[in-house]
């Protein structure tokens, strides 16, 4: 009997697995991760001095480890904060670029308006004399309304221009006929004849076409820059999901828990993690590109002879030309107005020739001295718009660029989420629908992030307005910067630390991980190591059989 017991024990010793990653050698020290963990600002209370069994781990592989459950939870939260910080930093960079473009264009456009205003004042005062000085409010009101329209106020541009010409007709008619007593009712009748009389020739029609086209395009363009920046700001603040947090922890800090602090993620592994985490953001890509493309088309309207600079700076000369046309034909115009509105009672013998004949008025055109600053600015903005088009789908590459393993042998020695080994799964596509089989981040593709969906709608609305502007159609802007409440992709810290099963259903998802070469570090390893040799259970049965 003794010989059978000895034989059984020998079999047991041969079949029992070795202890730890290095067979029967002494457990590894945790001094490195203790230093790392403390450097991240965490207390060392409860941190092991040497490796412990890892059945408690819920995110990292369950091999022998230097991480406790609390450490795993703390590092997972840290990985989320760091990732969200990176997203905000990258977003702030793009937002700052869009804000810079907005300020540059806005400042240049307002500078053009100011130059045009000053030019009118400087040239009209000596050439039109009292006619201008006594009616300067009409001209200043026009520029004020143009500024308000550009700024997004609820101003009807066509009505503003029509009212300007009607008021100008009244003022010039009054100045040309001071020998008469002219009441408000009569002047109102005069202004109503502007369409049939056309006292200013073709200038009002041409000017309305050019001003409307230019100002509608400029207003929609700056609004597009503002909306783009707001979309970036709001999307960059969307919280990461619980499953993304787990995936980030597994990629970023699980190597430390496994004693592989120097291991960097495999490139394709990092891509899958980021594509899963940023799946909703990638869905912005289509509408983001549409907006950028439409803004570039609108920007194309700003240069050349009919561009912003030309239209704004030639306003004084066009207005003066129209006034000269009326003055040259004042007698014919008077005759038609008297016929339409009735005769008026005169008070003196002074005729229109005594007060209005000044010769042809020539307004200095300062466009020739322009440095074409606007053309250069628009060109720069267009280049930046083109560069930002792939932003949302390039985020995974941007965020992985500094963290993945590179160099000779990187593909075979990188961290694949389980060990140092080659990463075998294929890289997923962009967007939520493409993540159904993502091996790293479990996502319910039927539940898109509502905050991001709202921003996609804002992009669609802005693109529609820009397309209207391309067709010269006026648009009624509303404030698109109002915060719309949405749940986003928020996550509860307790959910991340939960010991329960994952709640997001993923059907029949195959596991692609390559078996690690040395210690598999998978969930079942320690169960095998801690189970007594099955031969021990057979000893009583062998003894009973021998006693028979």
Coordinates of C-alpha atoms in Angstrom, one line a residue:
X1 CA 0.0 0.0 0.0
X2 CA 2.8 2.4 0.9
X3 CA 4.3 1.9 -2.6
X4 CA 1.0 3.0 -4.2
X5 CA 0.7 6.1 -2.1
X6 CA 4.3 7.0 -2.9
X7 CA 3.6 6.5 -6.6
X8 CA 0.4 8.6 -6.4
X9 CA 2.3 11.4 -4.7
X10 CA 5.0 11.3 -7.4
X11 CA 2.4 11.5 -10.2
X12 CA 0.8 14.5 -8.3
X13 CA 4.1 16.3 -8.1
X14 CA 4.8 15.8 -11.8
X15 CA 1.3 17.0 -12.9
X16 CA 1.0 20.0 -10.6
X17 CA 1.6 23.3 -12.4
X18 CA 4.4 25.6 -11.4
X19 CA 3.7 28.6 -9.1
X20 CA 3.8 32.1 -10.7
X21 CA 5.1 33.4 -14.0
X22 CA 8.6 32.2 -13.3
X23 CA 7.8 28.6 -12.1
X24 CA 8.8 28.0 -8.5
X25 CA 11.0 31.1 -8.3
X26 CA 10.3 33.8 -5.7
X27 CA 7.4 36.2 -6.4
X28 CA 8.5 39.5 -8.1
X29 CA 8.8 42.7 -6.1
X30 CA 6.2 45.4 -6.7
X31 CA 8.6 48.3 -6.0
X32 CA 8.3 49.6 -9.6
X33 CA 4.6 49.9 -9.6
X34 CA 4.6 51.3 -6.0
X35 CA 6.8 54.1 -7.2
X36 CA 4.7 54.6 -10.3
X37 CA 1.4 54.5 -8.4
X38 CA 2.7 57.0 -5.8
X39 CA 3.9 59.3 -8.6
X40 CA 0.3 59.4 -9.9
X41 CA -0.8 60.9 -6.5
X42 CA -2.2 57.8 -4.9
X43 CA -1.5 56.6 -1.3
X44 CA 0.5 53.4 -0.9
X45 CA -1.8 52.0 1.7
X46 CA -2.7 48.4 0.7
X47 CA -0.3 48.3 -2.2
X48 CA 1.4 44.9 -2.2
X49 CA 5.1 44.6 -1.7
X50 CA 5.3 41.6 -4.0
X51 CA 3.0 39.9 -6.5
X52 CA -0.3 38.5 -5.4
X53 CA -2.8 36.2 -7.1
X54 CA -5.1 38.2 -9.4
X55 CA -8.5 36.6 -9.3
X56 CA -9.9 39.9 -8.0
X57 CA -9.1 41.8 -11.2
X58 CA -12.1 42.8 -13.3
X59 CA -10.4 44.7 -16.2
X60 CA -6.8 43.5 -16.4
X61 CA -5.8 39.9 -17.2
X62 CA -6.0 37.8 -14.1
X63 CA -2.4 36.6 -13.9
X64 CA -0.1 37.3 -10.9
X65 CA -0.2 41.0 -10.3
X66 CA 0.9 43.9 -8.2
X67 CA -2.5 45.6 -8.4
X68 CA -5.4 45.3 -5.9
X69 CA -9.0 46.0 -6.8
X70 CA -8.8 49.5 -5.5
X71 CA -5.7 50.2 -7.5
X72 CA -7.4 48.9 -10.6
X73 CA -10.4 51.1 -10.0
X74 CA -8.2 54.2 -9.3
X75 CA -6.1 53.7 -12.4
X76 CA -9.2 53.1 -14.5
X77 CA -10.6 56.5 -13.4
X78 CA -7.2 58.1 -14.0
X79 CA -7.1 56.7 -17.5
X80 CA -10.5 58.1 -18.2
X81 CA -9.6 61.6 -16.9
X82 CA -6.4 61.6 -18.9
X83 CA -8.2 60.5 -22.1
X84 CA -10.9 63.1 -21.7
X85 CA -8.2 65.7 -21.0
X86 CA -6.4 64.8 -24.2
X87 CA -9.7 65.1 -26.2
X88 CA -10.3 68.5 -24.7
X89 CA -6.7 69.6 -25.5
X90 CA -6.9 68.5 -29.1
X91 CA -10.4 70.1 -29.4
X92 CA -9.1 73.3 -27.9
X93 CA -6.4 73.5 -30.5
X94 CA -8.9 73.2 -33.3
X95 CA -11.3 75.5 -31.6
X96 CA -8.6 78.1 -31.2
X97 CA -7.8 77.9 -34.9
X98 CA -11.5 78.4 -35.8
X99 CA -11.8 81.3 -33.3
X100 CA -8.6 82.9 -34.8
X101 CA -10.0 82.6 -38.3
X102 CA -13.3 84.1 -37.1
X103 CA -11.6 87.1 -35.4
X104 CA -9.3 87.7 -38.4
X105 CA -12.2 87.7 -40.9
X106 CA -14.5 89.6 -38.7
X107 CA -11.9 92.3 -37.9
X108 CA -11.0 92.7 -41.5
X109 CA -14.6 93.0 -42.7
X110 CA -15.5 95.6 -40.0
X111 CA -12.3 97.5 -41.0
X112 CA -13.5 97.6 -44.6
X113 CA -16.9 99.0 -43.4
X114 CA -15.1 101.6 -41.3
X115 CA -12.8 102.6 -44.2
X116 CA -15.9 102.9 -46.5
X117 CA -17.7 105.1 -43.9
X118 CA -14.7 107.4 -43.5
X119 CA -14.2 107.6 -47.3
X120 CA -17.8 108.7 -47.8
X121 CA -17.5 111.3 -45.1
X122 CA -14.2 112.7 -46.4
X123 CA -15.4 112.9 -50.0
X124 CA -19.0 113.9 -49.7
X125 CA -18.3 116.9 -47.4
X126 CA -16.4 118.9 -50.0
X127 CA -18.3 117.7 -53.0
X128 CA -21.9 117.7 -51.8
X129 CA -21.6 120.4 -49.2
X130 CA -24.8 121.2 -47.3
X131 CA -26.7 118.5 -49.2
X132 CA -24.6 115.9 -47.4
X133 CA -24.1 117.7 -44.1
X134 CA -27.8 118.4 -43.6
X135 CA -28.7 114.8 -44.6
X136 CA -25.7 112.8 -43.2
X137 CA -28.0 110.8 -41.0
X138 CA -29.4 108.9 -44.0
X139 CA -25.9 107.7 -44.9
X140 CA -24.8 106.8 -41.4
X141 CA -28.1 104.9 -40.9
X142 CA -27.3 102.8 -43.9
X143 CA -23.8 101.8 -42.6
X144 CA -25.3 101.2 -39.2
X145 CA -27.9 98.8 -40.6
X146 CA -25.3 97.1 -42.7
X147 CA -23.2 96.5 -39.6
X148 CA -26.1 95.2 -37.6
X149 CA -27.1 92.8 -40.4
X150 CA -23.5 91.5 -40.7
X151 CA -23.5 91.0 -36.9
X152 CA -26.6 88.7 -37.2
X153 CA -29.3 91.1 -36.1
X154 CA -32.8 90.6 -37.4
X155 CA -32.4 93.1 -40.2
X156 CA -34.0 92.6 -43.7
X157 CA -31.2 93.7 -46.0
X158 CA -33.4 94.3 -49.0
X159 CA -35.7 96.5 -46.9
X160 CA -32.7 98.5 -45.6
X161 CA -31.5 99.3 -49.1
X162 CA -35.0 100.1 -50.4
X163 CA -35.5 102.5 -47.4
X164 CA -32.2 104.1 -48.0
X165 CA -32.9 105.0 -51.6
X166 CA -36.4 106.1 -50.8
X167 CA -35.1 108.4 -48.0
X168 CA -32.4 109.7 -50.3
X169 CA -34.9 110.5 -53.0
X170 CA -37.0 112.5 -50.5
X171 CA -34.0 114.5 -49.2
X172 CA -32.6 115.3 -52.6
X173 CA -36.0 116.3 -53.9
X174 CA -36.5 118.6 -50.9
X175 CA -33.1 120.1 -51.4
X176 CA -33.7 120.7 -55.1
X177 CA -37.1 122.3 -54.4
X178 CA -36.5 124.6 -51.5
X179 CA -38.6 127.3 -53.2
X180 CA -41.6 125.2 -52.5
X181 CA -43.4 124.4 -49.3
X182 CA -43.2 120.6 -49.1
X183 CA -45.0 118.6 -46.4
X184 CA -44.4 115.1 -45.1
X185 CA -47.4 113.7 -47.0
X186 CA -46.0 115.0 -50.2
X187 CA -42.6 113.6 -49.6
X188 CA -44.1 110.2 -48.8
X189 CA -45.8 110.3 -52.2
X190 CA -42.5 111.2 -53.8
X191 CA -40.7 108.2 -52.2
X192 CA -43.5 105.9 -53.5
X193 CA -42.7 106.9 -57.1
X194 CA -39.1 105.5 -56.9
X195 CA -39.9 102.3 -58.7
X196 CA -41.6 103.9 -61.7
X197 CA -39.5 107.0 -61.8
X198 CA -36.0 105.3 -61.3
X199 CA -34.4 108.7 -60.4
X200 CA -31.0 107.0 -59.6
X201 CA -30.8 105.0 -62.8
X202 CA -29.6 101.4 -62.6
X203 CA -27.4 102.0 -59.6
X204 CA -29.9 100.8 -56.8
X205 CA -30.5 97.6 -58.6
X206 CA -26.8 96.8 -59.2
X207 CA -25.9 97.9 -55.7
X208 CA -28.6 95.8 -54.1
X209 CA -27.5 92.7 -56.0
X210 CA -23.8 93.2 -55.1
X211 CA -24.4 94.2 -51.5
X212 CA -26.9 91.5 -50.8
X213 CA -24.7 88.8 -52.3
X214 CA -21.6 90.0 -50.4
X215 CA -23.2 90.6 -47.0
X216 CA -25.3 87.4 -47.0
X217 CA -22.1 85.4 -47.8
X218 CA -20.0 87.2 -45.2
X219 CA -22.6 86.9 -42.4
X220 CA -23.1 83.2 -43.1
X221 CA -19.4 82.6 -43.3
X222 CA -18.5 84.0 -39.9
X223 CA -21.6 82.2 -38.5
X224 CA -20.2 79.0 -39.9
X225 CA -16.9 79.6 -38.2
X226 CA -18.7 80.2 -34.9
X227 CA -20.9 77.1 -35.2
X228 CA -17.9 75.0 -36.1
X229 CA -16.0 76.1 -33.0
X230 CA -19.1 75.5 -30.8
X231 CA -19.5 72.0 -32.2
X232 CA -15.9 71.2 -31.4
X233 CA -16.2 72.6 -27.9
X234 CA -19.3 70.6 -27.0
X235 CA -18.2 67.3 -28.5
X236 CA -14.8 67.6 -26.8
X237 CA -16.6 67.7 -23.5
X238 CA -18.6 64.5 -24.0
X239 CA -17.7 61.9 -21.3
X240 CA -16.3 58.5 -22.1
X241 CA -18.5 55.5 -21.7
X242 CA -17.9 52.8 -19.0
X243 CA -16.8 50.3 -21.6
X244 CA -14.4 52.8 -23.1
X245 CA -13.0 53.5 -19.7
X246 CA -12.4 49.8 -19.2
X247 CA -10.7 49.5 -22.6
X248 CA -8.5 52.6 -21.9
X249 CA -7.4 51.1 -18.5
X250 CA -6.6 47.7 -20.1
X251 CA -4.5 49.4 -22.8
X252 CA -2.8 52.0 -20.6
X253 CA -2.2 50.7 -17.1
X254 CA -2.8 47.0 -17.1
X255 CA 0.8 46.5 -18.4
X256 CA 2.0 48.1 -15.1
X257 CA -0.2 45.7 -13.1
X258 CA 1.4 42.8 -15.0
X259 CA 4.9 44.0 -14.4
X260 CA 5.4 45.1 -18.0
X261 CA 5.6 48.9 -17.5
X262 CA 7.8 49.3 -20.6
X263 CA 5.4 47.6 -22.9
X264 CA 3.6 50.0 -25.3
X265 CA 0.3 49.2 -27.1
X266 CA 0.3 47.5 -30.5
X267 CA -0.6 50.1 -33.2
X268 CA -3.7 48.2 -34.4
X269 CA -4.7 47.5 -30.8
X270 CA -4.7 51.2 -29.9
X271 CA -6.6 52.0 -33.1
X272 CA -9.4 49.6 -32.2
X273 CA -9.6 51.1 -28.7
X274 CA -9.7 54.6 -29.9
X275 CA -12.2 53.9 -32.8
X276 CA -14.5 52.2 -30.3
X277 CA -14.2 55.1 -27.8
X278 CA -14.7 57.7 -30.4
X279 CA -17.2 56.0 -32.6
X280 CA -19.9 58.6 -32.0
X281 CA -17.5 61.4 -32.7
X282 CA -16.5 59.8 -36.0
X283 CA -20.2 60.0 -37.1
X284 CA -19.7 63.8 -37.3
X285 CA -17.4 63.3 -40.3
X286 CA -20.0 63.5 -43.1
X287 CA -21.7 66.7 -42.0
X288 CA -18.4 68.2 -40.9
X289 CA -17.0 67.8 -44.3
X290 CA -20.1 69.1 -46.0
X291 CA -19.9 72.2 -43.8
X292 CA -16.2 72.8 -44.6
X293 CA -16.8 72.3 -48.3
X294 CA -19.7 74.7 -48.4
X295 CA -17.8 77.3 -46.4
X296 CA -14.9 77.1 -48.9
X297 CA -17.4 77.7 -51.7
X298 CA -18.7 80.7 -49.9
X299 CA -15.2 81.9 -49.4
X300 CA -14.6 81.7 -53.1
X301 CA -17.1 84.6 -53.4
X302 CA -15.0 87.0 -51.4
X303 CA -12.1 87.7 -53.8
X304 CA -11.8 89.1 -57.2
X305 CA -13.4 92.3 -58.7
X306 CA -16.8 91.5 -57.2
X307 CA -15.4 90.4 -53.9
X308 CA -15.9 91.8 -50.4
X309 CA -13.2 94.4 -50.6
X310 CA -14.4 95.8 -53.9
X311 CA -18.1 95.9 -53.0
X312 CA -17.6 97.5 -49.6
X313 CA -15.0 100.1 -50.5
X314 CA -16.9 101.3 -53.7
X315 CA -20.2 102.0 -51.9
X316 CA -19.4 105.8 -51.6
X317 CA -18.7 106.1 -55.4
X318 CA -21.8 104.2 -56.3
X319 CA -24.0 106.3 -54.1
X320 CA -22.5 109.5 -55.4
X321 CA -22.9 108.3 -59.0
X322 CA -26.6 107.7 -58.3
X323 CA -27.0 111.1 -56.7
X324 CA -25.4 112.7 -59.7
X325 CA -27.7 110.9 -62.0
X326 CA -30.7 112.4 -60.2
X327 CA -29.3 115.9 -60.1
X328 CA -28.6 115.9 -63.8
X329 CA -32.2 115.0 -64.5
X330 CA -33.9 116.9 -61.7
X331 CA -36.1 119.0 -64.0
X332 CA -37.5 116.0 -65.8
X333 CA -37.9 114.2 -62.4
X334 CA -39.7 117.2 -60.9
X335 CA -42.1 117.3 -63.8
X336 CA -43.0 113.7 -63.4
X337 CA -43.3 114.0 -59.6
X338 CA -45.6 117.1 -59.9
X339 CA -47.8 115.1 -62.2
X340 CA -47.9 112.1 -59.9
X341 CA -48.2 113.8 -56.6
X342 CA -49.8 117.2 -57.5
X343 CA -48.5 120.7 -57.8
X344 CA -47.0 122.4 -54.7
X345 CA -47.1 126.1 -53.7
X346 CA -43.9 128.1 -54.3
X347 CA -42.5 130.7 -51.9
X348 CA -39.6 132.2 -53.9
X349 CA -38.2 132.5 -57.4
X350 CA -35.1 130.5 -56.6
X351 CA -34.9 127.5 -59.0
X352 CA -33.1 124.2 -58.7
X353 CA -30.2 125.4 -60.9
X354 CA -29.1 127.9 -58.2
X355 CA -28.8 125.3 -55.4
X356 CA -27.9 122.0 -57.1
X357 CA -25.6 122.5 -60.0
X358 CA -22.2 121.5 -58.9
X359 CA -20.8 119.7 -61.9
X360 CA -20.1 116.0 -62.0
X361 CA -19.1 114.7 -58.5
X362 CA -16.0 112.4 -58.4
X363 CA -15.5 110.4 -55.3
X364 CA -12.0 109.3 -54.6
X365 CA -11.8 105.5 -54.9
X366 CA -9.4 104.2 -52.3
X367 CA -9.6 100.6 -53.5
X368 CA -6.5 101.0 -55.5
X369 CA -4.5 101.7 -52.3
X370 CA -5.8 98.5 -50.7
X371 CA -3.3 95.8 -49.8
X372 CA -5.7 93.1 -50.7
X373 CA -5.6 91.9 -47.1
X374 CA -9.0 90.3 -47.4
X375 CA -7.9 88.2 -50.4
X376 CA -4.9 86.9 -48.5
X377 CA -7.0 86.2 -45.4
X378 CA -9.7 84.3 -47.3
X379 CA -7.0 82.2 -48.9
X380 CA -5.6 81.3 -45.5
X381 CA -9.0 80.5 -44.1
X382 CA -9.7 78.2 -47.1
X383 CA -6.5 76.3 -46.5
X384 CA -7.3 75.7 -42.8
X385 CA -10.9 74.6 -43.7
X386 CA -9.5 72.1 -46.1
X387 CA -7.0 70.8 -43.5
X388 CA -9.7 70.4 -40.8
X389 CA -12.0 68.2 -42.9
X390 CA -10.8 64.8 -41.8
X391 CA -10.6 65.9 -38.1
X392 CA -13.2 63.6 -36.5
X393 CA -12.0 60.4 -38.2
X394 CA -8.3 61.2 -37.7
X395 CA -8.7 61.5 -33.9
X396 CA -7.8 57.8 -33.2
X397 CA -4.6 58.2 -35.2
X398 CA -3.7 61.5 -33.5
X399 CA -4.3 60.1 -30.0
X400 CA -2.4 56.9 -30.8
X401 CA 0.6 58.5 -32.4
X402 CA 2.6 59.1 -29.3
X403 CA 1.7 56.0 -27.3
X404 CA 2.1 52.9 -29.6
X405 CA 5.1 50.7 -29.9
X406 CA 7.4 51.5 -32.8
X407 CA 10.7 50.2 -34.1
X408 CA 12.2 46.8 -34.9
X409 CA 10.1 43.9 -33.6
X410 CA 7.4 46.2 -32.3
X411 CA 4.6 44.1 -33.7
X412 CA 5.8 41.0 -31.8
X413 CA 6.7 42.6 -28.5
X414 CA 3.9 45.2 -28.1
X415 CA 1.1 45.0 -25.5
X416 CA -2.0 43.5 -27.1
X417 CA -4.3 43.8 -24.1
X418 CA -3.3 40.4 -22.6
X419 CA 0.5 40.1 -22.9
X420 CA 3.5 41.1 -25.0
X421 CA 2.6 39.5 -28.3
X422 CA 1.4 40.3 -31.8
X423 CA -2.1 41.8 -32.1
X424 CA -4.2 39.7 -34.5
X425 CA -7.7 41.3 -34.8
X426 CA -8.4 43.5 -37.8
X427 CA -8.8 47.2 -37.4
X428 CA -12.4 48.4 -37.3
X429 CA -13.9 51.1 -39.6
X430 CA -14.9 54.6 -38.5
X431 CA -18.3 55.4 -36.9
X432 CA -20.7 53.7 -34.6
X433 CA -22.1 51.2 -37.0
X434 CA -18.7 49.8 -37.7
X435 CA -18.0 48.9 -34.1
X436 CA -20.4 46.0 -33.8
X437 CA -17.5 43.5 -33.8
X438 CA -14.9 45.7 -32.1
X439 CA -13.0 43.2 -29.9
X440 CA -11.8 45.9 -27.4
X441 CA -14.8 48.2 -26.7
X442 CA -18.3 46.8 -26.3
X443 CA -20.8 49.2 -27.8
X444 CA -24.6 49.2 -28.3
X445 CA -24.7 50.6 -31.8
X446 CA -28.5 51.2 -31.4
X447 CA -27.9 53.9 -28.8
X448 CA -26.0 56.8 -30.3
X449 CA -24.8 59.7 -28.1
X450 CA -27.5 62.3 -28.0
X451 CA -25.2 65.3 -27.5
X452 CA -23.2 64.4 -30.6
X453 CA -26.4 63.8 -32.6
X454 CA -27.6 67.3 -31.7
X455 CA -24.3 68.7 -33.0
X456 CA -24.7 66.8 -36.2
X457 CA -28.0 68.5 -36.6
X458 CA -26.4 71.9 -36.0
X459 CA -23.9 71.2 -38.7
X460 CA -26.7 70.2 -41.2
X461 CA -28.6 73.4 -40.4
X462 CA -25.6 75.6 -40.8
X463 CA -24.7 73.9 -44.1
X464 CA -28.2 74.5 -45.4
X465 CA -27.9 78.2 -44.5
X466 CA -24.6 78.5 -46.3
X467 CA -26.0 76.9 -49.4
X468 CA -28.8 79.5 -49.4
X469 CA -26.2 82.2 -49.1
X470 CA -24.4 80.8 -52.1
X471 CA -27.6 81.4 -54.0
X472 CA -27.9 84.9 -52.7
X473 CA -30.8 84.1 -50.4
X474 CA -31.1 85.9 -47.2
X475 CA -31.1 83.7 -44.1
X476 CA -32.6 84.3 -40.7
X477 CA -30.0 83.3 -38.2
X478 CA -30.9 82.0 -34.8
X479 CA -28.5 81.5 -31.9
X480 CA -27.0 78.0 -32.3
X481 CA -24.9 78.2 -29.2
X482 CA -27.6 77.5 -26.7
X483 CA -26.8 74.6 -24.6
X484 CA -29.2 71.7 -25.3
X485 CA -29.5 69.3 -22.4
X486 CA -28.4 65.8 -23.3
X487 CA -27.2 62.8 -21.4
X488 CA -24.2 62.3 -23.6
X489 CA -22.0 59.4 -23.0
X490 CA -21.8 59.9 -19.2
X491 CA -20.8 57.1 -17.0
X492 CA -21.0 56.4 -13.3
X493 CA -17.7 55.7 -11.5
X494 CA -19.5 52.9 -9.6
X495 CA -20.5 51.3 -12.8
X496 CA -16.9 51.1 -13.8
X497 CA -16.0 49.5 -10.5
X498 CA -18.9 47.1 -10.6
X499 CA -18.2 43.5 -9.9
X500 CA -21.3 42.5 -11.8
X501 CA -21.6 41.4 -15.5
X502 CA -21.3 43.9 -18.3
X503 CA -24.7 45.2 -19.3
X504 CA -24.2 46.1 -22.9
X505 CA -25.2 43.1 -25.1
X506 CA -22.8 42.0 -27.8
X507 CA -23.9 38.9 -29.7
X508 CA -21.6 36.1 -30.7
X509 CA -18.4 38.1 -30.6
X510 CA -15.4 35.9 -31.2
X511 CA -12.2 36.4 -29.2
X512 CA -9.2 36.9 -31.4
X513 CA -6.4 37.1 -28.9
X514 CA -3.3 35.0 -29.5
X515 CA -2.3 32.7 -26.6
X516 CA 0.6 34.3 -24.7
X517 CA 3.8 32.3 -25.0
X518 CA 4.9 31.9 -21.4
X519 CA 2.2 32.4 -18.7
X520 CA -1.2 32.9 -20.4
X521 CA -2.3 35.3 -17.7
X522 CA -5.9 34.5 -18.4
X523 CA -8.7 34.0 -16.0
X524 CA -8.4 30.2 -15.6
X525 CA -4.7 30.1 -14.8
X526 CA -4.9 30.6 -11.1
X527 CA -7.8 28.3 -10.7
X528 CA -5.5 25.6 -12.2
X529 CA -2.6 26.5 -10.0
X530 CA -4.6 26.6 -6.8
X531 CA -6.5 23.3 -7.3
X532 CA -5.1 20.3 -5.5
X533 CA -3.7 17.5 -7.7
X534 CA -6.6 15.3 -8.7
X535 CA -4.5 12.3 -7.6
X536 CA -5.0 13.2 -4.0
X537 CA -8.7 12.7 -4.4
X538 CA -8.1 9.2 -5.8
X539 CA -6.0 8.0 -2.8
X540 CA -8.9 6.9 -0.5
X541 CA -10.3 4.9 -3.4
X542 CA -7.0 3.2 -4.0
X543 CA -6.6 2.4 -0.3
X544 CA -10.1 0.9 -0.1
X545 CA -9.4 -1.3 -3.2
X546 CA -6.1 -2.5 -1.7
X547 CA -7.7 -3.5 1.5
X548 CA -10.2 -5.8 -0.2

